[in-house]
mmCIF file of N, CA and C in Angstrom:
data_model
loop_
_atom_site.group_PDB
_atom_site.id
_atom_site.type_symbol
_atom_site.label_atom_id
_atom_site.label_comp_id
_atom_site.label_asym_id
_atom_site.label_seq_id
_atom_site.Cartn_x
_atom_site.Cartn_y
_atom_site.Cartn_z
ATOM 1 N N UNK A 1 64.728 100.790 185.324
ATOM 2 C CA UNK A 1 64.542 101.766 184.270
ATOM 3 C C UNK A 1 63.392 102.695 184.625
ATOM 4 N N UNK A 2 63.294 104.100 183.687
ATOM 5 C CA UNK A 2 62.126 104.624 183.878
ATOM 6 C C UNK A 2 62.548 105.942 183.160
ATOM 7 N N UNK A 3 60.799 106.316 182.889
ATOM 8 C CA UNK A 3 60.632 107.841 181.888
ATOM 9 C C UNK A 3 60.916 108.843 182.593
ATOM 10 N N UNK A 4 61.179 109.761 182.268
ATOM 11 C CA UNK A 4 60.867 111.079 182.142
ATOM 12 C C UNK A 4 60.312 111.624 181.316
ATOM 13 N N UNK A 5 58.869 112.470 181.340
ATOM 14 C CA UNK A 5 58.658 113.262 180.424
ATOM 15 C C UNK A 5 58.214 114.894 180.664
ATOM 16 N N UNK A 6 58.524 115.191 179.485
ATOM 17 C CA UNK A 6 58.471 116.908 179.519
ATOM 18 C C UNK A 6 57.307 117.038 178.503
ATOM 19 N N UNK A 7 56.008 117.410 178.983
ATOM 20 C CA UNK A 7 55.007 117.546 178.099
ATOM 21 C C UNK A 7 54.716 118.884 177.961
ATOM 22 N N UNK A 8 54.089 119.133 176.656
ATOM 23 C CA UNK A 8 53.338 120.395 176.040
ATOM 24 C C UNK A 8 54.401 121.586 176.189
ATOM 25 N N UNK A 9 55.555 121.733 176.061
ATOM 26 C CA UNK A 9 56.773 122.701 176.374
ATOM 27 C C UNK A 9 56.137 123.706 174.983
ATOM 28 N N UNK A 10 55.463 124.977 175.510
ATOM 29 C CA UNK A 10 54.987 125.933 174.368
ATOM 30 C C UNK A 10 56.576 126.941 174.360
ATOM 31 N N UNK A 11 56.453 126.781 172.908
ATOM 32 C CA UNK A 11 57.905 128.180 172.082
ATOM 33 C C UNK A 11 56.907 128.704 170.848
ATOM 34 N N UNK A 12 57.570 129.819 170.913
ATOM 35 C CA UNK A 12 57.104 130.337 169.901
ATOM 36 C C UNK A 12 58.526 130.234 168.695
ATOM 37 N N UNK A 13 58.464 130.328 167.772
ATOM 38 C CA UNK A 13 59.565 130.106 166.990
ATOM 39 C C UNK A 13 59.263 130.208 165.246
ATOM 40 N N UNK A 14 60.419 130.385 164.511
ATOM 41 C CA UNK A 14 60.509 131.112 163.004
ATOM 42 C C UNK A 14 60.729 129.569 162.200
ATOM 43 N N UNK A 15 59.996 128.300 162.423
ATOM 44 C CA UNK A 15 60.663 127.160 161.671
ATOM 45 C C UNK A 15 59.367 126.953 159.978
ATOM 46 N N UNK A 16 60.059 126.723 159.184
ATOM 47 C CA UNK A 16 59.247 126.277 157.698
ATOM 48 C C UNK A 16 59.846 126.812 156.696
ATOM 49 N N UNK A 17 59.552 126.154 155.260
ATOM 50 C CA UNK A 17 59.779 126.228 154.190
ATOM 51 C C UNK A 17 59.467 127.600 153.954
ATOM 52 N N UNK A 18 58.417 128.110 154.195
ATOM 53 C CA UNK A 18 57.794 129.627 153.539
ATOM 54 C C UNK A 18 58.455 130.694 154.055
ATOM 55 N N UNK A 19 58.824 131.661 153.472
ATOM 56 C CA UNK A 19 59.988 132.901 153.947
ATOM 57 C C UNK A 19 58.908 133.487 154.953
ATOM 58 N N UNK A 20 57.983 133.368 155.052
ATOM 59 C CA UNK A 20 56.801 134.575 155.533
ATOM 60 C C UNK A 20 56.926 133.722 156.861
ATOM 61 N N UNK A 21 57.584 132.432 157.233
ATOM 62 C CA UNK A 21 57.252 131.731 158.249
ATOM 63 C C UNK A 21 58.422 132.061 159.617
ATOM 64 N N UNK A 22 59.587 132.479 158.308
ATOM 65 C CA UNK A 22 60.830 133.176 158.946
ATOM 66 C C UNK A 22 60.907 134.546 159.554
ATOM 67 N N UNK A 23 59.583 135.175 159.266
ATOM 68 C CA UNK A 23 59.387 136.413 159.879
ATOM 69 C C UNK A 23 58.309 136.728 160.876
ATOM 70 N N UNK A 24 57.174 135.887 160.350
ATOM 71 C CA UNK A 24 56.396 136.032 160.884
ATOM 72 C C UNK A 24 56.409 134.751 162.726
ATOM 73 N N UNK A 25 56.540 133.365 162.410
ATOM 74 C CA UNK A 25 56.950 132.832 163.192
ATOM 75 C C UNK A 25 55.568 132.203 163.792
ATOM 76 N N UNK A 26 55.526 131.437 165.078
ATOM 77 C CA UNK A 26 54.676 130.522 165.037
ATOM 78 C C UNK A 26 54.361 129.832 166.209
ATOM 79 N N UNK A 27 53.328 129.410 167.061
ATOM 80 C CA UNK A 27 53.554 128.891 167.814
ATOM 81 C C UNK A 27 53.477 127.030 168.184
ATOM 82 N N UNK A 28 54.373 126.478 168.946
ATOM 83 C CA UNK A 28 55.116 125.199 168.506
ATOM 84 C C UNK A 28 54.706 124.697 170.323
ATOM 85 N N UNK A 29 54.518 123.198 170.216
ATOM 86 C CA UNK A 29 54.417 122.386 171.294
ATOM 87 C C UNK A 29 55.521 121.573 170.710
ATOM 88 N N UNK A 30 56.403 120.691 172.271
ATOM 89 C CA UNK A 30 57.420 120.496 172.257
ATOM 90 C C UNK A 30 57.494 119.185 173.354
ATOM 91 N N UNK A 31 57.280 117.924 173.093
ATOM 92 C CA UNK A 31 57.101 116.882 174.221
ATOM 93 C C UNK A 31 58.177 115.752 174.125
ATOM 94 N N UNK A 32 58.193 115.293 175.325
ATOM 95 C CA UNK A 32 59.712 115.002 175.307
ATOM 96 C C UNK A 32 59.645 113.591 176.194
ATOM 97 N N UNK A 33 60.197 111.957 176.008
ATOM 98 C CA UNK A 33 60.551 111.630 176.515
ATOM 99 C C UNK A 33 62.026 110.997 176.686
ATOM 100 N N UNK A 34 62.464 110.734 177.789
ATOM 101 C CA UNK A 34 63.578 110.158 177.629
ATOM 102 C C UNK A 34 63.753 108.903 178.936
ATOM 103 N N UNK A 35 64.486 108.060 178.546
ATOM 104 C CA UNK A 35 64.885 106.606 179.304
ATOM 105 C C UNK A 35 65.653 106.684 179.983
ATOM 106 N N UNK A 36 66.109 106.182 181.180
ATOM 107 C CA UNK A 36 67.177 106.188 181.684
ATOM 108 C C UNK A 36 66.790 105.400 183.180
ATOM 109 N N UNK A 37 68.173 104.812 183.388
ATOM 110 C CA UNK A 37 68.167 103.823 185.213
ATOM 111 C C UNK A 37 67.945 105.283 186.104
ATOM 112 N N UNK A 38 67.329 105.129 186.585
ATOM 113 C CA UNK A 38 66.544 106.157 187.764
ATOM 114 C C UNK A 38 66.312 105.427 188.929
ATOM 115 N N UNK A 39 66.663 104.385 189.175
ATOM 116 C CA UNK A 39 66.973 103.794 190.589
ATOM 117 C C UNK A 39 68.322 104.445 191.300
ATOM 118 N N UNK A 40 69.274 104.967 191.107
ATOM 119 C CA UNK A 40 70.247 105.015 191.655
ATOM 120 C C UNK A 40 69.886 106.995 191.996
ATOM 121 N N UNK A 41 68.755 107.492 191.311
ATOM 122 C CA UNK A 41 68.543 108.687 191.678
ATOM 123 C C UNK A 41 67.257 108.546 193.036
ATOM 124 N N UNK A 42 66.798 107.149 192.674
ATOM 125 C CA UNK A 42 65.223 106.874 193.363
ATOM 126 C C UNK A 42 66.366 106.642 194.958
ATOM 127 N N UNK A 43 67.436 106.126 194.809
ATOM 128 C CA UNK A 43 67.949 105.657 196.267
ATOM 129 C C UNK A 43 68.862 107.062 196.982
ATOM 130 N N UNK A 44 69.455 107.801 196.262
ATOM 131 C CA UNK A 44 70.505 108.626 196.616
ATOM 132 C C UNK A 44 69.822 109.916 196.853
ATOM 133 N N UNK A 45 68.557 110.238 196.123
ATOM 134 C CA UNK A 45 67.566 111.297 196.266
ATOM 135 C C UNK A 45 68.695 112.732 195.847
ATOM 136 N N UNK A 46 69.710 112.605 194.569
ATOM 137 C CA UNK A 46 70.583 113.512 194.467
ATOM 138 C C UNK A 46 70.111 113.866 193.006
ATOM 139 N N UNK A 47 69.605 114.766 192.686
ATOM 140 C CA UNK A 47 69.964 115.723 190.982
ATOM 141 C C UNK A 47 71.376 115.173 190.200
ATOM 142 N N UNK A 48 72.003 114.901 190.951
ATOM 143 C CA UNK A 48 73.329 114.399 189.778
ATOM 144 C C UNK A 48 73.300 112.602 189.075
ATOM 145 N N UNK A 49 72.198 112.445 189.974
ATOM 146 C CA UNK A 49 72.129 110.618 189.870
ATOM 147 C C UNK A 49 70.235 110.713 188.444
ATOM 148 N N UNK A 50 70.076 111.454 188.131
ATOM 149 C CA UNK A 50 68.611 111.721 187.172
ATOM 150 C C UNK A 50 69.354 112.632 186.295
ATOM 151 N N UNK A 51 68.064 112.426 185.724
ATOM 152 C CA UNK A 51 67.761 113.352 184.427
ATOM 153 C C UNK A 51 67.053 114.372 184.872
ATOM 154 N N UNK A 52 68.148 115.822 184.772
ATOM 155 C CA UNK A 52 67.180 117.074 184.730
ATOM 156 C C UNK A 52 66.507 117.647 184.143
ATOM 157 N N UNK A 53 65.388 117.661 184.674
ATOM 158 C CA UNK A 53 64.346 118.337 183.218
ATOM 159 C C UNK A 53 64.393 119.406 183.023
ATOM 160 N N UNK A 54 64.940 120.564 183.702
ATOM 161 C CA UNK A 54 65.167 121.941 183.600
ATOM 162 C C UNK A 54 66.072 121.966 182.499
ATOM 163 N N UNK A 55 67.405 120.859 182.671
ATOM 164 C CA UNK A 55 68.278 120.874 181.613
ATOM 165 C C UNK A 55 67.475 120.434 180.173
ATOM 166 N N UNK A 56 66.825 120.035 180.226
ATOM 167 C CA UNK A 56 66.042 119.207 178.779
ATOM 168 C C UNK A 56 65.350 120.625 178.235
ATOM 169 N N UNK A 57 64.503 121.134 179.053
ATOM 170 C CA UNK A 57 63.370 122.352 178.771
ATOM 171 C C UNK A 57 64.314 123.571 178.139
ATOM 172 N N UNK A 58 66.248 123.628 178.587
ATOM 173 C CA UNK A 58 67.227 124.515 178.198
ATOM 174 C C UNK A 58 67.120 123.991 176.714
ATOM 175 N N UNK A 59 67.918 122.918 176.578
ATOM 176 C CA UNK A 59 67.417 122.187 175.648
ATOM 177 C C UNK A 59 66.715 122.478 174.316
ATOM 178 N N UNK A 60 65.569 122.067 174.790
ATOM 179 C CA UNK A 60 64.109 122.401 173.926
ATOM 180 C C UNK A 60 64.696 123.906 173.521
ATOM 181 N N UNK A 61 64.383 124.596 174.580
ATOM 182 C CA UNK A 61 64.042 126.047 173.964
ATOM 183 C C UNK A 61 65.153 126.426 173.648
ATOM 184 N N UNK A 62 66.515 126.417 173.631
ATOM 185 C CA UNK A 62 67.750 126.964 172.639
ATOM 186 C C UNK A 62 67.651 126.501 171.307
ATOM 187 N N UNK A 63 67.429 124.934 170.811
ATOM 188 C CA UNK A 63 67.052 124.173 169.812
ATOM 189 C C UNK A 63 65.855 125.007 168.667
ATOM 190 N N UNK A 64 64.878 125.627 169.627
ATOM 191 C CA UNK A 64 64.071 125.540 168.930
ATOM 192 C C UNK A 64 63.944 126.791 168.513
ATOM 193 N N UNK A 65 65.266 127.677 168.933
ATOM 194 C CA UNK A 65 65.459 129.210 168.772
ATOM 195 C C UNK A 65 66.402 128.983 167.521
ATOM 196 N N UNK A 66 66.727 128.304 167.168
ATOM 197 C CA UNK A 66 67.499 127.751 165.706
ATOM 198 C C UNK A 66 66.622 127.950 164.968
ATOM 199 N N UNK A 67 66.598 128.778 163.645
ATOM 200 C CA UNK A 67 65.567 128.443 162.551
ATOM 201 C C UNK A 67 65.814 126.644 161.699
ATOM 202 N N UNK A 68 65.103 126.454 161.241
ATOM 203 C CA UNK A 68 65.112 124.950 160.174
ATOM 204 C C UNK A 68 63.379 125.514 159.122
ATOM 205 N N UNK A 69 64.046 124.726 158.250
ATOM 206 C CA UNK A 69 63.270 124.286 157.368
ATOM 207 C C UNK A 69 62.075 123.523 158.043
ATOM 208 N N UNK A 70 62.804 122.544 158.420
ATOM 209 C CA UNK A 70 61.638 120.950 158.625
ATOM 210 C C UNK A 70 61.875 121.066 160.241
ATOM 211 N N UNK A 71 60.471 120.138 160.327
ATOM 212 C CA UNK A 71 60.490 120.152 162.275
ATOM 213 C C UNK A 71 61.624 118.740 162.315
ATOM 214 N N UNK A 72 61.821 117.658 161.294
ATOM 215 C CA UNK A 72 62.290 116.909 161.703
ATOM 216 C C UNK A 72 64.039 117.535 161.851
ATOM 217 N N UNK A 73 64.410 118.169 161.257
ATOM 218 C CA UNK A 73 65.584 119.020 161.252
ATOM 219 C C UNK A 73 65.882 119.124 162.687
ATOM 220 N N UNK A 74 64.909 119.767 163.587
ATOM 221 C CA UNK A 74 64.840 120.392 165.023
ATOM 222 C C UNK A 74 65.038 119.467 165.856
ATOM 223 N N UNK A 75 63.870 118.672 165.559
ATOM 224 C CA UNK A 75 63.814 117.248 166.042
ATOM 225 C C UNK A 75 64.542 116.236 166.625
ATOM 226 N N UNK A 76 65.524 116.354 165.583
ATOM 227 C CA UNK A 76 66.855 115.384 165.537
ATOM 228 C C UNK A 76 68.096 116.542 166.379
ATOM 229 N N UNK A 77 68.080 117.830 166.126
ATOM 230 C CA UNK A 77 68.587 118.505 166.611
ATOM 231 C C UNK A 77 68.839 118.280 168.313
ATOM 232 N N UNK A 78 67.512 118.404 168.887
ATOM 233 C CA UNK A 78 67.116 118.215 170.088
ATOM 234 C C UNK A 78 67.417 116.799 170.533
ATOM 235 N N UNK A 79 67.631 115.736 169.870
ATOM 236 C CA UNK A 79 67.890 114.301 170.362
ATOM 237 C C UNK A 79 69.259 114.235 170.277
ATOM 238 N N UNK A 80 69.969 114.855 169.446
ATOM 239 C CA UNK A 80 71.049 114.980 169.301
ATOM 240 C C UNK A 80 72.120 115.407 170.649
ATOM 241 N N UNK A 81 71.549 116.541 171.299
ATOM 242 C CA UNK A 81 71.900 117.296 172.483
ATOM 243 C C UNK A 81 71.286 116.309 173.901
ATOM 244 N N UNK A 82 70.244 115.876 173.490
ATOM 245 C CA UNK A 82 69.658 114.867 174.768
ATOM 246 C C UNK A 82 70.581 114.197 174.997
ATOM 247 N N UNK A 83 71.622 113.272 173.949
ATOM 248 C CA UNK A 83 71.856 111.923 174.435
ATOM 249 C C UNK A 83 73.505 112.515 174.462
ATOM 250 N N UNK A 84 74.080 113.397 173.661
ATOM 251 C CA UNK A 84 75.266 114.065 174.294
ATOM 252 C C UNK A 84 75.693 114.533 175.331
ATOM 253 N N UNK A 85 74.544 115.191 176.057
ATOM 254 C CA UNK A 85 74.495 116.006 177.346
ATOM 255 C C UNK A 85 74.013 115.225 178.614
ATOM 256 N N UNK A 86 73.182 114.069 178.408
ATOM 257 C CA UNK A 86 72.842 113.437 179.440
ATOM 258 C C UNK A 86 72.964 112.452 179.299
ATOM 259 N N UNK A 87 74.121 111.876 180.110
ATOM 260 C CA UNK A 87 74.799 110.596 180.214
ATOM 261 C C UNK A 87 74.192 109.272 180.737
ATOM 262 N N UNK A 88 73.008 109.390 181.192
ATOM 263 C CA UNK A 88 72.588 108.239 181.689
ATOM 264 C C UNK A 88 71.239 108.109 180.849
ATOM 265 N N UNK A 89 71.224 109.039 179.628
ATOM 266 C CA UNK A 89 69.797 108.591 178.938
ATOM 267 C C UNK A 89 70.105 107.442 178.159
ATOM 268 N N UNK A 90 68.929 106.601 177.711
ATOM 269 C CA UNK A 90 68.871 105.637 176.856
ATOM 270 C C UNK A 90 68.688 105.682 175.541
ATOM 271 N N UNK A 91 67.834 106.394 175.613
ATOM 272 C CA UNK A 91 67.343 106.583 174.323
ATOM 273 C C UNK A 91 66.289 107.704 174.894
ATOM 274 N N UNK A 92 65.834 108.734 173.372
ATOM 275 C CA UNK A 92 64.709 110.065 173.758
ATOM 276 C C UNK A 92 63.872 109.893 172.910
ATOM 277 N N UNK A 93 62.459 110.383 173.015
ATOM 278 C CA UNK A 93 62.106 110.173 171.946
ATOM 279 C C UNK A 93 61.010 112.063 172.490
ATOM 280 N N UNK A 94 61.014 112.667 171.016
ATOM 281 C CA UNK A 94 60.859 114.000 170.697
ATOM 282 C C UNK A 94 59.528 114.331 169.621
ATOM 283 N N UNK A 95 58.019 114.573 170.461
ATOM 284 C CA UNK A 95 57.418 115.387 169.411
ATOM 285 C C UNK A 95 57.038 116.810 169.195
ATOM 286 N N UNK A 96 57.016 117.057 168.111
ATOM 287 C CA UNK A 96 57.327 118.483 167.630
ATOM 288 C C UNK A 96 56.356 118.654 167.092
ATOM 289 N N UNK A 97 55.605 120.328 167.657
ATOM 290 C CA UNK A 97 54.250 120.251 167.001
ATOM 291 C C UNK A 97 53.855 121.623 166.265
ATOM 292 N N UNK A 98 53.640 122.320 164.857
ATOM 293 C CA UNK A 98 53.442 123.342 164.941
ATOM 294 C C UNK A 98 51.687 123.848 164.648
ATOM 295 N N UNK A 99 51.530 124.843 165.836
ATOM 296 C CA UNK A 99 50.155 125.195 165.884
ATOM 297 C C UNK A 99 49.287 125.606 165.025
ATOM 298 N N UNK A 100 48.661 125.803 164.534
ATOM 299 C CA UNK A 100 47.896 126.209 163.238
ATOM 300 C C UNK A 100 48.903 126.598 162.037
ATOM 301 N N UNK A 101 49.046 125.284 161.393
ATOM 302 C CA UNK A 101 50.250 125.638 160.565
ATOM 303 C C UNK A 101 49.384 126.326 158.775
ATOM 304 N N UNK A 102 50.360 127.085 158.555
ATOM 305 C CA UNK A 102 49.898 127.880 157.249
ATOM 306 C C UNK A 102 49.685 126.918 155.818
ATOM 307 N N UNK A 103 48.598 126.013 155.806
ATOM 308 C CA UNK A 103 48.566 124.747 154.728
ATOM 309 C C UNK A 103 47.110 125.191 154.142
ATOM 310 N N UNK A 104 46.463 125.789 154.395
ATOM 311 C CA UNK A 104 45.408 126.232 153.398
ATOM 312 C C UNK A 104 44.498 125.424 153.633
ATOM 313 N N UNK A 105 44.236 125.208 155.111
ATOM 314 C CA UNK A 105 42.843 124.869 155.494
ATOM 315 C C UNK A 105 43.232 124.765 156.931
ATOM 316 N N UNK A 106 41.564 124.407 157.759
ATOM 317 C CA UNK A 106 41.321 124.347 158.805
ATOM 318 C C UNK A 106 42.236 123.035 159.429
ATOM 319 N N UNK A 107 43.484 123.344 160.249
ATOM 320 C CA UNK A 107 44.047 121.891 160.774
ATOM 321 C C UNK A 107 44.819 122.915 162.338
ATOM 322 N N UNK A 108 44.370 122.270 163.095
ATOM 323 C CA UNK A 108 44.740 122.139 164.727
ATOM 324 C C UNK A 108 46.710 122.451 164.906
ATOM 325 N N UNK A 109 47.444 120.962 164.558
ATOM 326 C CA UNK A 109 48.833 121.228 164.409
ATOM 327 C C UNK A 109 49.133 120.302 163.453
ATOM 328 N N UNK A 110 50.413 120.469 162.791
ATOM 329 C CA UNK A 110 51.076 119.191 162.600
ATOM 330 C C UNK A 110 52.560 118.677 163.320
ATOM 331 N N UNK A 111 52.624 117.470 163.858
ATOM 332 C CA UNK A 111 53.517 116.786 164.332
ATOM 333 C C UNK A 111 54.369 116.173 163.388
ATOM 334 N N UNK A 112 55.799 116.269 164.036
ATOM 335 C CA UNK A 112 56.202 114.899 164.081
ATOM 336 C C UNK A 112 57.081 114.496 164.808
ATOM 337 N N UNK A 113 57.381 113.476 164.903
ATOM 338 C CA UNK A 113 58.000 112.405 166.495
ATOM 339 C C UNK A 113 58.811 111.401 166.108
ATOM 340 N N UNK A 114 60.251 111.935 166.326
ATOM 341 C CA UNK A 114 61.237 110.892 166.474
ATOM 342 C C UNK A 114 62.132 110.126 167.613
ATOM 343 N N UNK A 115 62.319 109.623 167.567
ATOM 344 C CA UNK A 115 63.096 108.313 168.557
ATOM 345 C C UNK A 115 64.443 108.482 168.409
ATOM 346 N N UNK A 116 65.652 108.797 169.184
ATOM 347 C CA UNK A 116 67.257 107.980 168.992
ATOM 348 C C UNK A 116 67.454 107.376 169.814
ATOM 349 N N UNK A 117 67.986 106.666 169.918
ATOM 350 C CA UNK A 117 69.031 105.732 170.923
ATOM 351 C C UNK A 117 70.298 105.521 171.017
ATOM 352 N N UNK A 118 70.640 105.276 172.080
ATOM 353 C CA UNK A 118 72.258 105.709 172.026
ATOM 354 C C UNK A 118 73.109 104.248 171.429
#
């Protein structure tokens, strides 16, 4: 077995409850792991035997060009396409982060991070 991960993937993107969030828009971190047997890519040294991360980062950023309400909306969106599209994942697990989010005080981002499995 073994990870892959896709860290800090920056989008900018229109996701939240507030209409002003749909226009104005936002910037979003996007981290990504996923499971999968990676011995048979570790021996054959072939792209068709792994998980492509270029394909994941397509991924991410089409997903996250979707408006939603909620990050978990996206979230699940994006795990959704992980484990459809890449046949040898195990399970992904997806955090979603938006950057200085509009909550009426001083806060960095808020996350959140879900898990599927196939």
């Amino acid at each position: 077995m073994g990870v892959i991960r896709l860290k800090n993937i920056q989008v900018y993107a229109y996701h939240g409850c507030l209409v002003e969030e749909g226009k104005i828009g936002s910037d979003y971190r996007v981290d990504v792991e996923v499971k999968a047997d990676l011995q048979p890519s570790a021996k054959s040294d072939s792209l068709k035997d792994t998980v492509d991360y270029v394909h994941i980062n397509r991924i991410v950023k089409e997903e996250m060009a979707v408006r939603s309400k909620l990050l978990e909306h996206v979230a699940r969106r994006i795990l959704d396409r992980i484990l459809e599209e890449i046949s040898i994942a195990e399970w992904a697990t997806v955090e979603v982060s938006k950057i200085n989010p509009p909550i009426g005080g001083n806060v960095e981002r808020v996350s959140i991070e879900m898990t599927l499995k196939r």
